[in-house]
Short mmCIF file of C-alpha atoms in Angstrom, two decimals:
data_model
loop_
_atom_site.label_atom_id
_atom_site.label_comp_id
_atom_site.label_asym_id
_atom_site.label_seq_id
_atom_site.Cartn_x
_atom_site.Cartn_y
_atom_site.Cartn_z
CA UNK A 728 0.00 0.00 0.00
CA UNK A 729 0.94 3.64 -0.83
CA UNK A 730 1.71 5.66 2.26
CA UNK A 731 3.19 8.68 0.02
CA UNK A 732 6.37 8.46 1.22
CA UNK A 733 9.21 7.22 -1.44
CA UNK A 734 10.41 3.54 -1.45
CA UNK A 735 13.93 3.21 -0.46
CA UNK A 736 16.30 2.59 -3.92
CA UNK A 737 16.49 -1.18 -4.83
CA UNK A 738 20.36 -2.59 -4.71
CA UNK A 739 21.94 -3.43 -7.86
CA UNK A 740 21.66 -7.04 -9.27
CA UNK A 741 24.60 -8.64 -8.50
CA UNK A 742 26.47 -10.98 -11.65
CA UNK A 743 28.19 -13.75 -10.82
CA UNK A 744 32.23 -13.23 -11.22
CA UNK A 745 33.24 -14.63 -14.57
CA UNK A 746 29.99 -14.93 -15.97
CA UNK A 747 30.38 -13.55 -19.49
CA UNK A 748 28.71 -10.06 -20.43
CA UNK A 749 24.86 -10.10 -21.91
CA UNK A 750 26.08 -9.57 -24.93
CA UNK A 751 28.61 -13.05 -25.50
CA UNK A 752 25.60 -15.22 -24.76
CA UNK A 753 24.88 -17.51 -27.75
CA UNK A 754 21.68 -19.59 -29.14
CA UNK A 755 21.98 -22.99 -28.10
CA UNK A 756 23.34 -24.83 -30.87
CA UNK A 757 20.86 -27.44 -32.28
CA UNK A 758 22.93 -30.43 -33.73
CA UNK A 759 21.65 -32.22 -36.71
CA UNK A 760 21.50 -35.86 -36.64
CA UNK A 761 23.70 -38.22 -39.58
CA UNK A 762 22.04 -39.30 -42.28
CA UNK A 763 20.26 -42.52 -42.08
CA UNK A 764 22.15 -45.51 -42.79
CA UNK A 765 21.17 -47.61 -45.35
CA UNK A 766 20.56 -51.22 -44.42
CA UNK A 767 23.26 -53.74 -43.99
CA UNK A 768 22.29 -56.59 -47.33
CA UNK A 769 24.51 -58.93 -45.95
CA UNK A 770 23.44 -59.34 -42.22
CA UNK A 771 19.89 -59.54 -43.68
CA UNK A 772 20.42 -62.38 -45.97
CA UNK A 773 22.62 -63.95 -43.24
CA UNK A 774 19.82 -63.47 -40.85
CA UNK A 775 17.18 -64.97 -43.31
CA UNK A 776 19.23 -68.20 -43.74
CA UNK A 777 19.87 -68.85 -40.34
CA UNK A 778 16.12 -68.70 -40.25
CA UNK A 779 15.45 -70.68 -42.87
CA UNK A 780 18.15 -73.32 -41.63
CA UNK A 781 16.27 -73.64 -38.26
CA UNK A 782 13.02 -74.33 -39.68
CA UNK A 783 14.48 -76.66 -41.85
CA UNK A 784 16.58 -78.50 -39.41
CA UNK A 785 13.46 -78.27 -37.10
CA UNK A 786 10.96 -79.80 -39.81
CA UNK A 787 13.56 -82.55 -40.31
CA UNK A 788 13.60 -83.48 -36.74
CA UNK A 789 9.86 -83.53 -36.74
CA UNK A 790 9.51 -85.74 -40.00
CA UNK A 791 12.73 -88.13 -38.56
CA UNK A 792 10.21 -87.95 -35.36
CA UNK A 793 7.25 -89.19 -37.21
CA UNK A 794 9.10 -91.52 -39.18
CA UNK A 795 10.24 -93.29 -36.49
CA UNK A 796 6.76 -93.43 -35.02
CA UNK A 797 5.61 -94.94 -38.17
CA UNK A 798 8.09 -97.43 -38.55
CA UNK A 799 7.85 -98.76 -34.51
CA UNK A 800 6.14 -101.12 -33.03
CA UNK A 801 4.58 -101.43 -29.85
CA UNK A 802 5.21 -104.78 -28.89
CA UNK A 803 2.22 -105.10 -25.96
CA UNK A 804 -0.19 -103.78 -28.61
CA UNK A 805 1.57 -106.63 -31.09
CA UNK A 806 1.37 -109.75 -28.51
CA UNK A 807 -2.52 -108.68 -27.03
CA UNK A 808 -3.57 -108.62 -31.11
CA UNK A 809 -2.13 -111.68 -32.27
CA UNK A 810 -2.26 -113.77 -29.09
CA UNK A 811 -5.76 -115.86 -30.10
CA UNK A 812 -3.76 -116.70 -33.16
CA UNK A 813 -0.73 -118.05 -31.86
CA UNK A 814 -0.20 -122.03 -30.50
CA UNK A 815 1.73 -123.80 -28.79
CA UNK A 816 2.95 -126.91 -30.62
CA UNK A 817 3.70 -130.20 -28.63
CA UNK A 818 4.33 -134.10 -30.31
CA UNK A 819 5.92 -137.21 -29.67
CA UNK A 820 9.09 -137.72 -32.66
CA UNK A 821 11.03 -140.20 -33.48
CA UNK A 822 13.80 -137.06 -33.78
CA UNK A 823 12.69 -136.27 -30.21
CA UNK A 824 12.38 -132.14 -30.88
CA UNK A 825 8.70 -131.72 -30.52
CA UNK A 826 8.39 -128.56 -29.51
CA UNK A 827 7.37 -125.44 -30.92
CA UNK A 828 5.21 -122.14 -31.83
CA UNK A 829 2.33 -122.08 -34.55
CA UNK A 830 0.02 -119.50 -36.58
CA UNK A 831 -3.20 -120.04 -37.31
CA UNK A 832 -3.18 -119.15 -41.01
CA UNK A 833 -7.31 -119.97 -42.05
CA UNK A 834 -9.68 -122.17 -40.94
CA UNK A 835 -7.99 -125.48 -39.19
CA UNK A 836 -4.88 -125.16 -40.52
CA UNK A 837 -1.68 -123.64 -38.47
CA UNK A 838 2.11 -122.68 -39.71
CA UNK A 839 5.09 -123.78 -37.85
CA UNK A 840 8.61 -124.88 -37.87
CA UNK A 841 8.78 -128.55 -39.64
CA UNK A 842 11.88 -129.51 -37.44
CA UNK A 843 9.66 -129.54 -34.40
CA UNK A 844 6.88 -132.57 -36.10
CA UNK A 845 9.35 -134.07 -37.86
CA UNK A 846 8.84 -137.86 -37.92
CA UNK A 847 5.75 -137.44 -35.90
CA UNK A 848 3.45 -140.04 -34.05
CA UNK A 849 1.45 -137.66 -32.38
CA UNK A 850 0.86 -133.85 -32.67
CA UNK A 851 -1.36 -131.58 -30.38
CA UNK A 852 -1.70 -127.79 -30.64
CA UNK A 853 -2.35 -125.84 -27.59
CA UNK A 854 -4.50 -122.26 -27.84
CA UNK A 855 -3.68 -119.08 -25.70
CA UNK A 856 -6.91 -120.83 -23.32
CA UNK A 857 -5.65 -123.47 -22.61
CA UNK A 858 -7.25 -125.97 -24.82
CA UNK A 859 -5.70 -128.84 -26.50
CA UNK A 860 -6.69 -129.74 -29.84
CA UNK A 861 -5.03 -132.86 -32.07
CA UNK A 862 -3.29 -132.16 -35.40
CA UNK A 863 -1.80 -133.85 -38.16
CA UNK A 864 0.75 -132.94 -40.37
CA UNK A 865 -0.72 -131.96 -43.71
CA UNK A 866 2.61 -130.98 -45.60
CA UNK A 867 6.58 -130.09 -45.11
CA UNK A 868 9.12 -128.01 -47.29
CA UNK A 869 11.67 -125.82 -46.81
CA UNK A 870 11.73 -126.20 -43.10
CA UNK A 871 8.13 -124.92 -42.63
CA UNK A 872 5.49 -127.05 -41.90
CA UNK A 873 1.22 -126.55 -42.33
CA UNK A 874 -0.63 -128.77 -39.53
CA UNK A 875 -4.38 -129.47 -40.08
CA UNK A 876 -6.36 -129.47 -36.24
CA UNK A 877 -9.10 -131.13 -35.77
CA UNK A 878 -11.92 -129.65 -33.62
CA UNK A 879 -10.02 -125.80 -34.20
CA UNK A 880 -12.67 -123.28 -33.05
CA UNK A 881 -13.24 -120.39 -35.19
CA UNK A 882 -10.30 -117.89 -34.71
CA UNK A 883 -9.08 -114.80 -36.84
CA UNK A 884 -6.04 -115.84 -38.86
CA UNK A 885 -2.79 -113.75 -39.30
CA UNK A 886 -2.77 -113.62 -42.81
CA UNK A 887 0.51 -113.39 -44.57
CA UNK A 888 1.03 -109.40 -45.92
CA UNK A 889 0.49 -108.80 -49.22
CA UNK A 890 3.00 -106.30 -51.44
CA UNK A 891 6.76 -105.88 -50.49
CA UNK A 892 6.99 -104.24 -46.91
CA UNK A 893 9.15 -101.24 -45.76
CA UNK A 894 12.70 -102.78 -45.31
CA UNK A 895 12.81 -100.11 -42.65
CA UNK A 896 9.37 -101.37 -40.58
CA UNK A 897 10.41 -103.08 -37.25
CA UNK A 898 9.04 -106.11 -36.56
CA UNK A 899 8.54 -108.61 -33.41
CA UNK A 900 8.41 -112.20 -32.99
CA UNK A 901 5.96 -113.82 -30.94
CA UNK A 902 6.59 -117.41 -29.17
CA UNK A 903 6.21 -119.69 -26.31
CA UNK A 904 9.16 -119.95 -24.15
CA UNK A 905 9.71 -123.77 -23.33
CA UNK A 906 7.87 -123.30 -19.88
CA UNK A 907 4.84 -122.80 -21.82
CA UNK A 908 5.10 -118.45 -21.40
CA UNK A 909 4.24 -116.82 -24.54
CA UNK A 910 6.18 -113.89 -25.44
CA UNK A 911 7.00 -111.30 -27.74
CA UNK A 912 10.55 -109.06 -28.44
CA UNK A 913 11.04 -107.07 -31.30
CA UNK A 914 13.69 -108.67 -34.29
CA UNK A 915 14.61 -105.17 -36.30
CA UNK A 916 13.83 -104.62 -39.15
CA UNK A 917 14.53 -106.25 -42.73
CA UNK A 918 17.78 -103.51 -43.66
CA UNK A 919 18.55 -103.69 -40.20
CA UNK A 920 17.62 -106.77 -38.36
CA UNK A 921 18.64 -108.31 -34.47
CA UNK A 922 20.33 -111.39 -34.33
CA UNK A 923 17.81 -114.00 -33.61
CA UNK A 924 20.32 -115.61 -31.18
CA UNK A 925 19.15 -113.15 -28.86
CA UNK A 926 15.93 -113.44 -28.45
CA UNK A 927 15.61 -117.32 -29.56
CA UNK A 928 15.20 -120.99 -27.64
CA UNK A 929 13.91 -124.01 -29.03
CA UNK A 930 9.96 -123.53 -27.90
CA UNK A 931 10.51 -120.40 -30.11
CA UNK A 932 10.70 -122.05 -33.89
CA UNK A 933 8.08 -121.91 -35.82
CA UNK A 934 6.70 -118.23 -34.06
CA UNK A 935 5.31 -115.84 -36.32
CA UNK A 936 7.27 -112.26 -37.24
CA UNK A 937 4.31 -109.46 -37.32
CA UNK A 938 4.50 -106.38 -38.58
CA UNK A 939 3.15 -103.08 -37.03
CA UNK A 940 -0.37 -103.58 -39.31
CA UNK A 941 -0.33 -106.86 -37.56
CA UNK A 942 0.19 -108.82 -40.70
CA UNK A 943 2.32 -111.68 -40.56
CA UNK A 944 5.54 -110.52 -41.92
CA UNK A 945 7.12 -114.45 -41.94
CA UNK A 946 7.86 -117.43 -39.34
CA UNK A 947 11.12 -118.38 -37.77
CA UNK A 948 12.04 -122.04 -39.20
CA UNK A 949 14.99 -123.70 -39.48
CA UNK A 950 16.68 -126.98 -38.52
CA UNK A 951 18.21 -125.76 -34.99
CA UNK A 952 18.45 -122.87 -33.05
CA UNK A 953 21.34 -121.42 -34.03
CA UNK A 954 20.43 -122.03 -37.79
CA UNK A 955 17.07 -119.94 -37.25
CA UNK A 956 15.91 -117.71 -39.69
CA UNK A 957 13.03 -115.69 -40.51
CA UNK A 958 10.80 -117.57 -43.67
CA UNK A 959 9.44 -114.47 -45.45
CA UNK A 960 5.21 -113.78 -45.82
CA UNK A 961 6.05 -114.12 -49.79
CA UNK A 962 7.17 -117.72 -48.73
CA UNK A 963 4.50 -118.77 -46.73
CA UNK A 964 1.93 -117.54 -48.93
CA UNK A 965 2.56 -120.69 -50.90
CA UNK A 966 1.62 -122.88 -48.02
CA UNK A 967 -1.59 -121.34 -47.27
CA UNK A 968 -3.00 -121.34 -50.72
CA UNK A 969 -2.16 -125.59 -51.40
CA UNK A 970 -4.52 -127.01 -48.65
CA UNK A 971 -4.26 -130.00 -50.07
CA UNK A 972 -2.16 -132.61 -49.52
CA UNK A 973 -1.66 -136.34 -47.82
CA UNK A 974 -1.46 -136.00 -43.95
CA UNK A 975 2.45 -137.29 -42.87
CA UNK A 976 1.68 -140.27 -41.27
CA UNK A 977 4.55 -140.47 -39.16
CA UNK A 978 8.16 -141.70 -38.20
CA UNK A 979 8.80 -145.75 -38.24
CA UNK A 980 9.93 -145.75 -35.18
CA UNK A 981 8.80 -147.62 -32.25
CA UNK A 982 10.18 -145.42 -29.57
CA UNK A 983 9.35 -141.39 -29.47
CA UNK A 984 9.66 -138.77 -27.12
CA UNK A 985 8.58 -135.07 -26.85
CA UNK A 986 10.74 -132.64 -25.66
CA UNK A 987 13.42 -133.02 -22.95
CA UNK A 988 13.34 -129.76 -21.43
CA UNK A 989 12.36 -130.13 -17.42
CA UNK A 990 8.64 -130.43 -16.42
CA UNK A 991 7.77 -128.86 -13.09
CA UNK A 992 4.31 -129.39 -11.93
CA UNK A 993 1.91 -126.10 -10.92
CA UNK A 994 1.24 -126.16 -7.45
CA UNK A 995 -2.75 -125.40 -6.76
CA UNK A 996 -2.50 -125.43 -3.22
CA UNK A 997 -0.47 -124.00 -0.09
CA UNK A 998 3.27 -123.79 -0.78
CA UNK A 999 3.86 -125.75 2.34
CA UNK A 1000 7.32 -127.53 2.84
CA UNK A 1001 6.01 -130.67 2.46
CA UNK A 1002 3.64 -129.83 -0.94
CA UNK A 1003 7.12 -128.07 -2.26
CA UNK A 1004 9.07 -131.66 -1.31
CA UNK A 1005 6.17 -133.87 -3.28
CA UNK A 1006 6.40 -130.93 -6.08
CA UNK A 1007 10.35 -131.29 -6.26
CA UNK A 1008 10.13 -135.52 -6.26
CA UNK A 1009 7.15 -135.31 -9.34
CA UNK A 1010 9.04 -132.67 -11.25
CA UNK A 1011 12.16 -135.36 -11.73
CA UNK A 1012 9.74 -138.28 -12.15
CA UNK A 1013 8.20 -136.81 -14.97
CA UNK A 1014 11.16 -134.86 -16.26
CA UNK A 1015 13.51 -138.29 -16.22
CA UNK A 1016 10.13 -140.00 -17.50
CA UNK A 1017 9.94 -137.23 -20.96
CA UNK A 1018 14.00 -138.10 -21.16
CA UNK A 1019 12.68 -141.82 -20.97
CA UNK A 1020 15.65 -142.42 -18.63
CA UNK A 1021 13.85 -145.30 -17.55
CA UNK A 1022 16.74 -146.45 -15.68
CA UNK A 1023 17.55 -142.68 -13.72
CA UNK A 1024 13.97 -142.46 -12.84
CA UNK A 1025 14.19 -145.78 -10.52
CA UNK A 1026 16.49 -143.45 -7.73
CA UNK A 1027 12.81 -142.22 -7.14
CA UNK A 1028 10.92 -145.06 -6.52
CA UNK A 1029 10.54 -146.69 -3.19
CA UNK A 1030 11.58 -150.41 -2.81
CA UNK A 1031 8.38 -152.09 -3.51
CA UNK A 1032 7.83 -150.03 -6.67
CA UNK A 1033 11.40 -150.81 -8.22
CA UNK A 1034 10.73 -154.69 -7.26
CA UNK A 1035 7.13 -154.42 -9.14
CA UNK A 1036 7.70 -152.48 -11.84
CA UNK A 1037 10.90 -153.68 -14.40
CA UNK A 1038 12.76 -150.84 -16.86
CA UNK A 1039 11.42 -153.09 -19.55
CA UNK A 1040 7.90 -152.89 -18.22
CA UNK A 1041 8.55 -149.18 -17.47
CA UNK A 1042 9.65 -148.51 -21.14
CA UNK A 1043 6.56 -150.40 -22.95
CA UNK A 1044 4.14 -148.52 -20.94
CA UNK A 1045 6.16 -145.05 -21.53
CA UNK A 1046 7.84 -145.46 -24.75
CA UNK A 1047 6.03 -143.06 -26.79
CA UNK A 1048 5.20 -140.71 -23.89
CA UNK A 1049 5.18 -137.28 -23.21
CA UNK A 1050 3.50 -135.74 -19.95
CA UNK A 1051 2.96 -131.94 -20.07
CA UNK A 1052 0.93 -129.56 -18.21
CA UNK A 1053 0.98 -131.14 -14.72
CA UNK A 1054 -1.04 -129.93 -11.79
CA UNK A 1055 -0.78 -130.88 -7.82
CA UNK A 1056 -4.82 -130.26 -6.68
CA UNK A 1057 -4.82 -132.04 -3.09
CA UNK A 1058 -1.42 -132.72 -0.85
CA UNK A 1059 -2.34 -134.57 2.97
CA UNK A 1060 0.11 -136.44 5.37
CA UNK A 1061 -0.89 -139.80 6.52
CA UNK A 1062 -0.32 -141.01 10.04
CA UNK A 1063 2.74 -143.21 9.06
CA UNK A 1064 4.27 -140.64 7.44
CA UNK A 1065 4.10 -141.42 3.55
CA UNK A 1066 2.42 -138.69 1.61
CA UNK A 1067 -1.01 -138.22 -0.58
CA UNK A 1068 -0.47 -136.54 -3.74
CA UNK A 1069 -3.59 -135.72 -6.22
CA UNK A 1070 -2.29 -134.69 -9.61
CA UNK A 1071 -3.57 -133.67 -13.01
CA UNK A 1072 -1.90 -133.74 -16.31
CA UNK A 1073 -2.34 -134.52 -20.04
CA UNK A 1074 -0.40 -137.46 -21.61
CA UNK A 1075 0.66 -137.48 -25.26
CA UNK A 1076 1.50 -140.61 -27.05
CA UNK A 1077 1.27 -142.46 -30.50
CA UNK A 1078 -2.24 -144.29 -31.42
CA UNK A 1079 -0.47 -147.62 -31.77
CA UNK A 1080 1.30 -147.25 -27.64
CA UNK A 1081 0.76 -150.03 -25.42
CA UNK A 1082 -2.97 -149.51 -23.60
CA UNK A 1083 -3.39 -146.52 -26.18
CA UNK A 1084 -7.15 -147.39 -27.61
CA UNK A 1085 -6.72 -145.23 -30.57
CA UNK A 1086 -6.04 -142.18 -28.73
CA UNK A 1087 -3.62 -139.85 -29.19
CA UNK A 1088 -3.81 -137.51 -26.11
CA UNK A 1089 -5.67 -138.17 -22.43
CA UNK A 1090 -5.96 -135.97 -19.52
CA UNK A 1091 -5.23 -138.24 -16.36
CA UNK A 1092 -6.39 -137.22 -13.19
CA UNK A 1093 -4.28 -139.75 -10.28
CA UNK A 1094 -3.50 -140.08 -6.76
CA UNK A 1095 0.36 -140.59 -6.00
CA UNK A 1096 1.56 -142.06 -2.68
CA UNK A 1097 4.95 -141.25 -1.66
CA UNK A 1098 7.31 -143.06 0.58
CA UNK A 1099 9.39 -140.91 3.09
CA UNK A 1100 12.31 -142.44 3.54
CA UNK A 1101 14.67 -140.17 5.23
CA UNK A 1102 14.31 -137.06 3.79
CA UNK A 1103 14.01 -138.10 0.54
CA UNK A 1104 10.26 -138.89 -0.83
CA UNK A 1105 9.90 -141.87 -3.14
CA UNK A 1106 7.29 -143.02 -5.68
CA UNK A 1107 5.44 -145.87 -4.08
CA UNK A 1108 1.54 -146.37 -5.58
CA UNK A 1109 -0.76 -144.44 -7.79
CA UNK A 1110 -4.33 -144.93 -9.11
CA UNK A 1111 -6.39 -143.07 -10.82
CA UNK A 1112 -9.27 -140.74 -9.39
CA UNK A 1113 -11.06 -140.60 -12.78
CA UNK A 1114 -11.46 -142.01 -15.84
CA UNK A 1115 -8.84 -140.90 -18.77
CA UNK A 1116 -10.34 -138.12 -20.89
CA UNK A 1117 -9.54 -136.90 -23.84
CA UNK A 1118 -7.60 -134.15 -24.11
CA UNK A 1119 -9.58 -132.31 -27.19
CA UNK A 1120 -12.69 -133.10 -25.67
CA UNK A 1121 -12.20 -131.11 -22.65
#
């Protein structure tokens, strides 16, 4: 506010020393930017083919990827599809082999090894259930071998594939193992195939090769084991399309036997000490029986039995023999010691054996009493606890 009076003077601005008169102060100096560079050709193009590369090199990995998955197999999926298809072959030879792996290839008629039926006087074929159907051998060649069954319920073949198959596709074999286990492990492929050393035993020949379509790529024949070898679907083709044909009517021989490989009865009750003992003494009665040691299997029967029963009499009643598929139902303890034994098992042997009546194959259903002497349990009496049945009738 205004009072009238006069405002005292106002003291000179002060500059700060060595700041530079008014008049030297300058515009600030705007700088202009460099031109624009023009775009590096080079790194572009290099950039673009590394791109490219990766998305090549990435759509080869996925195409080796797919590839791969198209030329696998999944072996679970292989066995679960083809296992109403595949047999077991069993038979009484004069050879004594007898043992082997089939296909059902069309109605009745089955595929397998001819080294394992080879002089034949009786054949069975067993199915994945268990049933046990008679055969006879239709025709041989070339170490393969076509089997007509009688009584063969209706089951899908594995036909043979058709065409030429990827020499790439891998394949698996399927085949029962000689304690009757049916398995499956995967062979390679045609361009790059596994030794079948590796994977093979003698239950084995005759086991079909699949393919992933679940064809039937070819059969493992041959005359041994180590001579194995895959008989190719354009092979076996052959066999399937001649059905007909003069059934083999056998070896000449008066004595046959199945195969020798050891024969250990399934125990169906408590695996007690004493039903392991009477499984243990039956297991080398009817192993030494199959080798038709006739004179080994004595060290297991008692006194009595050995004075009874002569290796000659032994040997006509067991000469064309073979017991398989054994099973101990019922195992007691008598008061004096000795030992009840109920056991089950099917019998193979040729239609001319001693006490035969035609047949070729009986399930038996007997009682065995064993002797304790010691620790050691001997053979002493048996009987039977029904009639004899036939096996395919079962």
């Amino acid at each position: 506010m205004h009072d009238g009076r006069q405002a005292p003077p106002r003291p000179p601005r002060r500059v700060p020393a060595g700041a530079p008169p008014l008049t030297q102060l300058q515009p600030p100096v705007r700088r202009t930017p460099p031109p624009a560079r023009r775009p590096w050709l080079f790194g572009r193009f290099l950039a673009g083919l590394v791109v490219f590369l990766l998305v090549v090199a990435g759509g080869a990995v996925a195409g080796w990827f797919v590839r791969q998955d198209r030329l696998s197999i999944d072996t679970a999926a292989a066995l679960t599809a083809a296992r109403p298809s595949v047999v077991r072959v069993l038979a009484t030879t004069c050879s004594g082999t007898g043992e082997g792996t089939g296909t059902i290839v069309g109605p009745g008629l089955v595929l397998t090894a001819a080294i394992a039926v080879r002089e034949p006087k009786s054949v069975v074929v067993i199915l994945s259930d268990g049933l046990v159907r008679r055969a006879n051998v239709l025709r041989t060649g070339n170490d393969v071998a076509l089997l007509q069954v009688i009584g063969l319920p209706s089951t899908p073949p594995l036909t043979p594939a058709t065409g030429t198959p990827d020499p790439q596709t891998e394949r698996a074999l399927i085949g029962y193992t000689q304690s009757g286990e049916l398995t499956v492990q995967q062979v390679g492929s045609v361009r790059r195939p596994r030794p079948l050393s590796e994977v093979m035993n003698l239950g084995k020949l005759g086991g079909p090769v699949v393919g992933r379509s679940g064809q039937l790529a070819g059969i493992v024949t041959g005359k041994t084991v180590a001579e194995s070898r895959i008989a190719p679907a354009a092979e076996l083709r052959g066999y399937v399309a001649q059905t007909d044909g003069v059934p083999d009517l056998g070896g000449r021989c008066t004595e046959s036997r199945g195969p020798a490989s050891a024969v250990t009865p399934k125990l169906q009750v408590a695996p007690t000490s004493l039903a392991t003992d009477a499984q243990k003494m039956l297991a080398n009665y009817l192993t030494l029986q199959n080798r038709h040691d006739f004179a080994g299997v004595r060290a297991y029967y008692s006194q009595r039995l050995a004075k009874a029963l002569s290796v000659a009499q032994d040997r006509l009643s067991h000469q064309t023999t073979y017991f398989f598929d054994p099973a101990i139902t019922e195992v007691t303890q008598n008061p004096d010691g000795s030992v009840n034994v109920r056991m089950s098992y099917s019998v193979l042997f040729a239609p001319t054996a001693h006490q035969s009546g035609g047949q070729t194959c009986n399930r038996l259903d007997m009682r065995y009493k064993l002797e304790r002497t010691g620790q050691v349990l001997r053979l002493d009496q048996s009987k039977p606890m029904t009639a004899a049945r036939p096996c395919d009738s079962l």
